[in-house]
Short mmCIF file of C-alpha atoms in Angstrom, two decimals:
data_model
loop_
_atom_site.label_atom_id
_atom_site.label_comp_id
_atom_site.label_asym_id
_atom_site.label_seq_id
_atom_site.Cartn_x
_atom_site.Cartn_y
_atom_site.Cartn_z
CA UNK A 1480 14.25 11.69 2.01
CA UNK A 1481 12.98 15.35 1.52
CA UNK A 1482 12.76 15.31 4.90
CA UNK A 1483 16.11 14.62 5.87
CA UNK A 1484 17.65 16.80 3.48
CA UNK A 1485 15.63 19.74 3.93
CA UNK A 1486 15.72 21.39 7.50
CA UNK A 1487 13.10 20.98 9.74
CA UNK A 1488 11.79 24.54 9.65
CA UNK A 1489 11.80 25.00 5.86
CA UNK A 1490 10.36 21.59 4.93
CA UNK A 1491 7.38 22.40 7.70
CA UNK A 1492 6.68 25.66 5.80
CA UNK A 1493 7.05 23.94 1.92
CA UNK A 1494 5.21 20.98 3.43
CA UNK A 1495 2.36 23.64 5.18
CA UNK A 1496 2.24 25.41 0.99
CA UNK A 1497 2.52 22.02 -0.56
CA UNK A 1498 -1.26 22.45 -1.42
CA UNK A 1499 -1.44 25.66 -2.50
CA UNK A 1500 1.70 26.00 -4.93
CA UNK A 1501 4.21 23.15 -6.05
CA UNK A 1502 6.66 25.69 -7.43
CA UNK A 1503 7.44 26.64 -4.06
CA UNK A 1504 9.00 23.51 -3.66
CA UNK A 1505 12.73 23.25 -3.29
CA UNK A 1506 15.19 21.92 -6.26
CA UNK A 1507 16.52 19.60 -4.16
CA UNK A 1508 13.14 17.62 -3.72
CA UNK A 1509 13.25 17.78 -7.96
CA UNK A 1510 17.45 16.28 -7.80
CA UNK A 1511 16.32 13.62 -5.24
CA UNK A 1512 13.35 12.59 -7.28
CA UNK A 1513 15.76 12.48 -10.52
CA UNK A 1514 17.87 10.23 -8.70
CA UNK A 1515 15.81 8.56 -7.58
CA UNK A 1516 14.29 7.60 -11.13
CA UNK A 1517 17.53 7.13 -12.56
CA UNK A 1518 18.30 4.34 -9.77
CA UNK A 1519 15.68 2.40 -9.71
CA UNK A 1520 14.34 3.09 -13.44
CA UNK A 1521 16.91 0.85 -15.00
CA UNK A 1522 15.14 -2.20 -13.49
CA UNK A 1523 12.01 -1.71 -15.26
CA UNK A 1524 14.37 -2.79 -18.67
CA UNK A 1525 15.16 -6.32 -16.79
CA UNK A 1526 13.25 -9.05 -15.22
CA UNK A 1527 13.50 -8.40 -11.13
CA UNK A 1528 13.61 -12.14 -10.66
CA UNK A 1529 16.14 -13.39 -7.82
CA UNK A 1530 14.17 -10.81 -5.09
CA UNK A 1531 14.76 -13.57 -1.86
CA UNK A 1532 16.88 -11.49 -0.27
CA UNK A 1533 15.42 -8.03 -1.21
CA UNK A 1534 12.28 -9.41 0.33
CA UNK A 1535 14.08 -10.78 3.58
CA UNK A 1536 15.88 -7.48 4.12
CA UNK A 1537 12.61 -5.17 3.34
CA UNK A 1538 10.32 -7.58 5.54
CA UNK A 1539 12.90 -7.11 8.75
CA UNK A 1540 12.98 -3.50 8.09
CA UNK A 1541 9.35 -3.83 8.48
CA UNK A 1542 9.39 -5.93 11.74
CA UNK A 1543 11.77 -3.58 13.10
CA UNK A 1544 9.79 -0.21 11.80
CA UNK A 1545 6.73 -1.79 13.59
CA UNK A 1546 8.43 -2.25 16.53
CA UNK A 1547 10.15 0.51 16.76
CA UNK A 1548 7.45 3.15 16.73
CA UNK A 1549 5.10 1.13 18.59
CA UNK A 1550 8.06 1.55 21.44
CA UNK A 1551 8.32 4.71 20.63
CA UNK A 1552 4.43 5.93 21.15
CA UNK A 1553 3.82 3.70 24.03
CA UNK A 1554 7.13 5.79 25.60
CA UNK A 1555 5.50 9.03 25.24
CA UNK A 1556 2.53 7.21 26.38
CA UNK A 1557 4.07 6.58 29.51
CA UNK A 1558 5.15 10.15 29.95
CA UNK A 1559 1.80 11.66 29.49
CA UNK A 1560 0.86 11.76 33.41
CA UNK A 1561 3.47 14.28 33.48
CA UNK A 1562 2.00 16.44 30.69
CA UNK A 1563 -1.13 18.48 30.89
CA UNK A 1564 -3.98 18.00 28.46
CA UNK A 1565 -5.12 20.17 25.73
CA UNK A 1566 -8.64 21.69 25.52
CA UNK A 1567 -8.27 21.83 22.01
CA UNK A 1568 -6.35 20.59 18.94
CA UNK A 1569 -3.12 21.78 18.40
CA UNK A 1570 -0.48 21.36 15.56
CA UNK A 1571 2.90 20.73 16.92
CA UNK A 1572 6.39 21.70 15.92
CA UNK A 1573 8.47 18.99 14.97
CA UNK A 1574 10.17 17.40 18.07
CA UNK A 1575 11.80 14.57 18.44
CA UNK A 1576 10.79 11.59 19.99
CA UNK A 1577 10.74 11.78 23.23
CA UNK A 1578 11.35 15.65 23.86
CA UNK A 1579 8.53 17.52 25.11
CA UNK A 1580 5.45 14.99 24.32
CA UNK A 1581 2.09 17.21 24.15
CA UNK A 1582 -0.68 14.79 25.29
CA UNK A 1583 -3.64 14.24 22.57
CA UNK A 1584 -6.80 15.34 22.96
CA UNK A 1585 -8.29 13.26 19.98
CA UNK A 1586 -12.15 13.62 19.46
CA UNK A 1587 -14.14 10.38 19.31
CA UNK A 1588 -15.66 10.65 16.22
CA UNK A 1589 -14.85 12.78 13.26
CA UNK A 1590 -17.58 11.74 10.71
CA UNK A 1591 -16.18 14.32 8.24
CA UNK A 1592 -13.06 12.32 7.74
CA UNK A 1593 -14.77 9.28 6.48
CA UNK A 1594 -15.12 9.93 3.50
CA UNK A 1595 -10.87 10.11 3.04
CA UNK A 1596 -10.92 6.87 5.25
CA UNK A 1597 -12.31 4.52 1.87
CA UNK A 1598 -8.98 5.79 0.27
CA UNK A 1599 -6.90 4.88 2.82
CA UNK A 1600 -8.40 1.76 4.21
CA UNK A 1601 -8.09 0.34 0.41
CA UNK A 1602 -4.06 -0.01 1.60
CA UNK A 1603 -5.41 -2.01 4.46
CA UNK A 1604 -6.15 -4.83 1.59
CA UNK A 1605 -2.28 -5.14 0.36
CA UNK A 1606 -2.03 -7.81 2.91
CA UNK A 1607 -3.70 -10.13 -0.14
CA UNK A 1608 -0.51 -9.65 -1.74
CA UNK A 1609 1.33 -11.19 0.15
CA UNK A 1610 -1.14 -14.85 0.31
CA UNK A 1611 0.01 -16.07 -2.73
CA UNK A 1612 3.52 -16.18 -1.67
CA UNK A 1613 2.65 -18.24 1.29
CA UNK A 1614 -0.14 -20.38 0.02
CA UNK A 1615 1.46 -21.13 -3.24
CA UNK A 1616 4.48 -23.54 -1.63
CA UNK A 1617 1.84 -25.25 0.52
CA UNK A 1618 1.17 -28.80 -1.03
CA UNK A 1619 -1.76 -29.64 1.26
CA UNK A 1620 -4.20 -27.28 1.05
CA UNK A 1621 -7.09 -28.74 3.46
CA UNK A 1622 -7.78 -26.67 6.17
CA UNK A 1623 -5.83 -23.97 4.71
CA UNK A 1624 -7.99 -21.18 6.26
CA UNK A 1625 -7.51 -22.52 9.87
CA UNK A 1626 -3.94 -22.93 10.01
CA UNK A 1627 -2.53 -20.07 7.86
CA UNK A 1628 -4.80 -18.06 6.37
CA UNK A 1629 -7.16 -16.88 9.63
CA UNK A 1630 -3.14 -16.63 11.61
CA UNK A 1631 -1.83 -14.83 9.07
CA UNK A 1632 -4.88 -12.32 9.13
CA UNK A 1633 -5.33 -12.43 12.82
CA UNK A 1634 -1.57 -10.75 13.01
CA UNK A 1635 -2.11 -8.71 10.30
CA UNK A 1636 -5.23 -6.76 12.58
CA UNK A 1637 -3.42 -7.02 15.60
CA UNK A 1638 -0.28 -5.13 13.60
CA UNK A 1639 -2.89 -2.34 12.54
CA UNK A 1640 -4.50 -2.13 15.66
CA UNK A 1641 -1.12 -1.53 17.90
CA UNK A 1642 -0.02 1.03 15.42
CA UNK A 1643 -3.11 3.05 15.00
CA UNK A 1644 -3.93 2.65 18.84
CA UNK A 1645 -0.44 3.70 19.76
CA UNK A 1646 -0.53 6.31 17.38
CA UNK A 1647 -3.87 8.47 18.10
CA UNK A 1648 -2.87 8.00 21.96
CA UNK A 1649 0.75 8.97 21.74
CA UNK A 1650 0.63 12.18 19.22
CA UNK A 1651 -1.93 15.33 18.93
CA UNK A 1652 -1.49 15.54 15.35
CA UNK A 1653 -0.70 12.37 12.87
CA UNK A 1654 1.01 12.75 9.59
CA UNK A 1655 -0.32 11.49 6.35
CA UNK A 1656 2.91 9.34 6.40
CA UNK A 1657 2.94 8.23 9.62
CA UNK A 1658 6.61 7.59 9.91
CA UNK A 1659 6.87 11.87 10.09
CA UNK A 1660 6.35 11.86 13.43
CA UNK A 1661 9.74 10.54 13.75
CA UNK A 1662 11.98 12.87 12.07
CA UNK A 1663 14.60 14.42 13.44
CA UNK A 1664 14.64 17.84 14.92
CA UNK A 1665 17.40 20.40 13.63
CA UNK A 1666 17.94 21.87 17.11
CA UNK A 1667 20.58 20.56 18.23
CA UNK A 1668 19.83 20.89 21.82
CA UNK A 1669 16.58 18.93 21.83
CA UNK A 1670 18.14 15.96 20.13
CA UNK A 1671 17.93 13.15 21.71
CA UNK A 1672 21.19 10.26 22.26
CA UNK A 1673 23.02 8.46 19.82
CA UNK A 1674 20.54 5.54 20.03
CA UNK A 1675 17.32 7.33 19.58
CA UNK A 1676 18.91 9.36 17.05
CA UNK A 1677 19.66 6.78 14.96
CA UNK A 1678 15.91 4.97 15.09
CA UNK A 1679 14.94 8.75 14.91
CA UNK A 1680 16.60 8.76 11.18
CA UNK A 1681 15.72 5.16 10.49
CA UNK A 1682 12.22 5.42 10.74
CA UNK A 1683 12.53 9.11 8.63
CA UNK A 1684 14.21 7.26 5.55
CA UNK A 1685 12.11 3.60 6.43
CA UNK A 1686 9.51 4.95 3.30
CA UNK A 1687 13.08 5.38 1.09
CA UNK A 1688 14.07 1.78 2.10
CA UNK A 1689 10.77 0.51 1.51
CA UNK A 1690 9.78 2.13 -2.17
CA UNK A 1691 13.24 1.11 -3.30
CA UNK A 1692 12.68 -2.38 -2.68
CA UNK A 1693 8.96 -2.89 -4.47
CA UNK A 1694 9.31 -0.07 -6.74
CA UNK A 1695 11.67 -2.39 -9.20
CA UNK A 1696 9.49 -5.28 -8.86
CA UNK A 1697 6.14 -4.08 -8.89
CA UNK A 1698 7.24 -1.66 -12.46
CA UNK A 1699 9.20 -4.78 -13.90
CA UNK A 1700 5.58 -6.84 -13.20
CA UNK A 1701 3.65 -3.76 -14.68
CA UNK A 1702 6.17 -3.75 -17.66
CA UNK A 1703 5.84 -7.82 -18.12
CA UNK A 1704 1.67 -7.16 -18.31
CA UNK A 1705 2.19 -3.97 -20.52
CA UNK A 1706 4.32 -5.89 -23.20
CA UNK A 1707 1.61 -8.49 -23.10
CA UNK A 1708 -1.23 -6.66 -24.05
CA UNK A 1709 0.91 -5.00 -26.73
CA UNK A 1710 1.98 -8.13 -28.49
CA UNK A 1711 -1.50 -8.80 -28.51
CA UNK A 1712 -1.34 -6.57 -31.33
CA UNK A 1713 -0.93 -7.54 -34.66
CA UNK A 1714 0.75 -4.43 -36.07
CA UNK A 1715 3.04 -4.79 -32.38
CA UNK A 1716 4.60 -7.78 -33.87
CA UNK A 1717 6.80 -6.48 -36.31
CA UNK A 1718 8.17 -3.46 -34.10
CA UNK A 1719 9.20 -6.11 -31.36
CA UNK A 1720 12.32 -3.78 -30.77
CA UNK A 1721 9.93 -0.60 -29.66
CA UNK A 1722 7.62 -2.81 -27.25
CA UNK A 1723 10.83 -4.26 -25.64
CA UNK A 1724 12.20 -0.77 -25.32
CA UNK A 1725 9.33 1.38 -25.01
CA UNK A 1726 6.77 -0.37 -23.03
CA UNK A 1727 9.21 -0.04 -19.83
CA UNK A 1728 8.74 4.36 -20.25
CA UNK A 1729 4.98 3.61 -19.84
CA UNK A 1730 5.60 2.36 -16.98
CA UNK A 1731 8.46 4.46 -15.86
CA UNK A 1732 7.46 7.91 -16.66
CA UNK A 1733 3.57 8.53 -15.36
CA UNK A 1734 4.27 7.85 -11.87
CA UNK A 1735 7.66 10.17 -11.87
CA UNK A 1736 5.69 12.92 -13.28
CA UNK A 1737 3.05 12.07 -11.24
CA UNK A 1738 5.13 13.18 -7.71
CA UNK A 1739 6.53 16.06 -9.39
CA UNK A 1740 2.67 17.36 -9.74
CA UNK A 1741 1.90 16.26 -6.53
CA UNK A 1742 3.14 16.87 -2.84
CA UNK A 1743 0.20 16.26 -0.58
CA UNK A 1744 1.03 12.40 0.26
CA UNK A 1745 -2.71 12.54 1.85
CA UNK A 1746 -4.11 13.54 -1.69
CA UNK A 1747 -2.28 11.10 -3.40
CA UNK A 1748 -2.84 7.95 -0.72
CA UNK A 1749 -6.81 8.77 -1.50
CA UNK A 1750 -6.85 9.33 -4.92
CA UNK A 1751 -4.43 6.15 -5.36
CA UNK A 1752 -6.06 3.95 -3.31
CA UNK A 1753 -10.23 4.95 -3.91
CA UNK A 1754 -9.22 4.62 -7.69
CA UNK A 1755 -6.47 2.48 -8.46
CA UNK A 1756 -6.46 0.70 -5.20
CA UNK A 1757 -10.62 -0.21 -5.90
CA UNK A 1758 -9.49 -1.78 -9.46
CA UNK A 1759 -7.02 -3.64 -7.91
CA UNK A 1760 -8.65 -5.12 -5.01
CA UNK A 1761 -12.20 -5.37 -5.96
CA UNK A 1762 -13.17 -4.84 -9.70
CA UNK A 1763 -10.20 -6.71 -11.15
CA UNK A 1764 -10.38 -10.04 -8.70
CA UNK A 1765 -14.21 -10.17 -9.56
CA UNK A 1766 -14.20 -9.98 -13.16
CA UNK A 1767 -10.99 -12.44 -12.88
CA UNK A 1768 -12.89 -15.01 -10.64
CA UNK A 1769 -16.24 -14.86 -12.81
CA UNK A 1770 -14.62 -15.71 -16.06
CA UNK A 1771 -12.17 -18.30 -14.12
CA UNK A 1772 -15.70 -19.73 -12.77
CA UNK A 1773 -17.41 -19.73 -16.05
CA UNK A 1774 -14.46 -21.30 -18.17
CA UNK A 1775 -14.14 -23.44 -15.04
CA UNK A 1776 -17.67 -24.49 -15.84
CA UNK A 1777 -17.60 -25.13 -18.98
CA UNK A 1778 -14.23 -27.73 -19.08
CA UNK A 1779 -16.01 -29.71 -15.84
CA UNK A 1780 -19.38 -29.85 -18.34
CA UNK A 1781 -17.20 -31.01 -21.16
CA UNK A 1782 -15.43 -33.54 -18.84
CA UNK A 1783 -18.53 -34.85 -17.62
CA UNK A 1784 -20.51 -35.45 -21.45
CA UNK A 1785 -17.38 -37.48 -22.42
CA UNK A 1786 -17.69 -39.79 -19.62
CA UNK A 1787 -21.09 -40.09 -20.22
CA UNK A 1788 -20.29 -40.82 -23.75
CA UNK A 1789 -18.15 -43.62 -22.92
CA UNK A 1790 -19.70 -45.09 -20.17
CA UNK A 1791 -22.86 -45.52 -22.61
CA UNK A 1792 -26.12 -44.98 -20.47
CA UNK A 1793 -24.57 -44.96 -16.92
CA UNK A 1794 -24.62 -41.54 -15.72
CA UNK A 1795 -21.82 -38.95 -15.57
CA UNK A 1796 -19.22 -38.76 -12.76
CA UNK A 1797 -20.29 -35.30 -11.07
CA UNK A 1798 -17.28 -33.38 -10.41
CA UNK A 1799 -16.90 -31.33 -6.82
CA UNK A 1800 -14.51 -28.81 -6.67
CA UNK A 1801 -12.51 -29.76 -3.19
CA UNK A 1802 -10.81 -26.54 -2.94
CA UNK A 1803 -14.21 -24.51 -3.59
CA UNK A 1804 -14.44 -21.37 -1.53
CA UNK A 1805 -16.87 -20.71 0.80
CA UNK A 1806 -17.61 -17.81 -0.87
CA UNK A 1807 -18.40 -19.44 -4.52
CA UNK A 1808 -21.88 -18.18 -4.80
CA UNK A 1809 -22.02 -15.56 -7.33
CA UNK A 1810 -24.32 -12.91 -4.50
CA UNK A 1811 -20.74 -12.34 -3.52
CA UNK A 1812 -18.94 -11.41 -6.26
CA UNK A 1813 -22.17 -9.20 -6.73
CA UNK A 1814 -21.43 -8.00 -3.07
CA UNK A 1815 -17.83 -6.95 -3.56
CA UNK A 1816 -18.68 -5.20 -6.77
CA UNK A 1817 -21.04 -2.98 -5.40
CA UNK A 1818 -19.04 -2.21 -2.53
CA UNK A 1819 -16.25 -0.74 -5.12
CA UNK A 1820 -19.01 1.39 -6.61
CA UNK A 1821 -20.02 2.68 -3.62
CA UNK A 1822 -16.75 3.33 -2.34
CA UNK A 1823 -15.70 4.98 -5.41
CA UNK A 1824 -18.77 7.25 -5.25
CA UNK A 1825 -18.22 8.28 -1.86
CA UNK A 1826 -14.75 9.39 -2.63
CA UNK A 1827 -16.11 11.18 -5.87
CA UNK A 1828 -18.46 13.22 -3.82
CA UNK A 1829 -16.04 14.26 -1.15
CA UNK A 1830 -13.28 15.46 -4.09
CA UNK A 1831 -16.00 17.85 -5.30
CA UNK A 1832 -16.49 19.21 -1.47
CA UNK A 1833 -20.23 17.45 -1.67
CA UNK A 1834 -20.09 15.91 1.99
#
């Protein structure tokens, strides 16, 4: 939305000083941010429950996003032959579109970068969020990883792949968010027609359209868990009024002042996703499935001594899991684990400028 509202040439130089002083920043980044929480914040006080058709309209904008600047990049693509080369990396003005395409020179490797990459790539897991909505409704689960869950992850790569392909071939320098590349130019003589103005200015506000629709539902789900653990509390249980009113701020409030601190989107995709994103995916999910395993355990065990108990000296009925994962041995849990850690330290050293 900054982007939008802001001109090109001032938000390239606040975006260029974002790092170095947030005070520089313009009020009108602080108003849309205000509105912003004063729109959506009133749905952390509810339960976000009827969300069908937010979900259908935010998963087409998605399809079409996709779509849209996959066109886009294979266009400039296409217009390349046309273009010289650069000997060396250059950071472009913002254009539009198709106007003027300067033809990447990307280096093969960049082993410096991969350190930032563990933060990033942790987004790559969200698609897990989505497999409980689609495996949930399924009544017969045999075979479930042949017929939906290896498809669904199959599209999922090939999704990534045309974007970040189409991406590091079609533009010499890639913005944290990538749909940046795609915001309109303020000269008015470079702008393109009516058609590719308007994709122009939907893929600039497709992050607005996006947030707005899980921002509700994933702070009315953090809400739901917050009040939980607070009623878990004995002394919480008379002062039922200040959890119900309360908790929702908690929620509400960090990550509002959080974007008012910060304006690098790169800084806050890696420190998000190495530290919150690891918790989520890996730490939390492990310590979830070994408990689940070992309480698991313990009911089939308890199952079993009663049948042997009333069968008399026949043995017990030994009870198979038929929906056991292939992945059930405990090395893995072990595996993913360590793979946080490790993740987490990498990320630690590159914050304090070690690699």
């Amino acid at each position: 939305m900054r982007r939008i509202v802001l001109s090109s040439s001032e938000v390239e130089q606040r975006w260029c000083c974002a790092h170095r002083n947030s005070s520089d920043d313009s009020p009108k980044c602080f108003i849309l941010l205000i509105i912003f929480a004063c729109s959506l914040g009133p749905f952390f006080f509810c339960n976000v429950t009827k969300t069908r058709w937010l979900q259908i309209g935010t998963t087409i904008a998605r399809w079409v996003s996709i779509i849209l600047m996959s066109s886009i990049a294979i266009a400039r693509i296409i217009e390349f032959p046309e273009v010289p080369r650069l000997d060396h990396h250059q950071l472009p003005t913002y254009m539009s579109l198709l106007n003027t395409p300067v033809r990447p020179n990307p280096p093969i490797a960049n082993f410096a970068k991969l350190p930032s990459a563990f933060g990033v790539c942790v987004y790559s897991f969200m698609c897990h969020h989505s497999l409980p909505g689609i495996i949930t409704p399924i009544s017969n689960k045999r075979r479930l990883f042949v017929t939906i869950m290896l498809p669904v992850y199959l599209i999922i790569f090939a999704c990534y792949l045309l974007l970040s392909g189409t991406a590091v071939a079609a533009f010499d320098y890639i913005h944290d968010l990538y749909t940046l590349n795609f915001v309109p130019t303020s000269d008015p003589s470079l702008r393109p027609g009516w058609l590719l103005l308007l994709a122009d200015y939907f893929l600039a506000l497709y992050p607005v359209f996006a947030l707005s629709s899980s921002f509700p539902v994933i702070g009315t789900t953090l809400t739901n868990n917050l009040r939980s653990l607070f009623l878990l509390l004995p002394s919480a249980r008379r002062g039922r009024l200040v959890v119900r009113w309360g908790v929702p701020f908690l929620a509400l409030v960090p990550p509002i002042l959080f974007s008012m601190a910060v304006n690098d989107v790169g800084e806050l995709v890696g420190i998000t996703g190495a530290f919150g994103g690891s918790g989520i995916m890996y730490i939390f999910p492990g310590v979830l499935v070994f408990y689940a395993r070992k309480a698991l355990m313990i009911k089939v065990q308890s199952l079993t001594l009663n049948d042997e108990s009333v069968a008399g000296d026949q043995p017990g009925v030994i009870v198979v899991n038929p929906y056991r994962s292939p992945f059930s041995h405990s090395l893995w849990l072990i595996l993913v684990i360590l793979w946080a850690i490790s993740c987490l330290f990498i990320v630690i050293l590159n914050k304090f400028s070690v690699l």
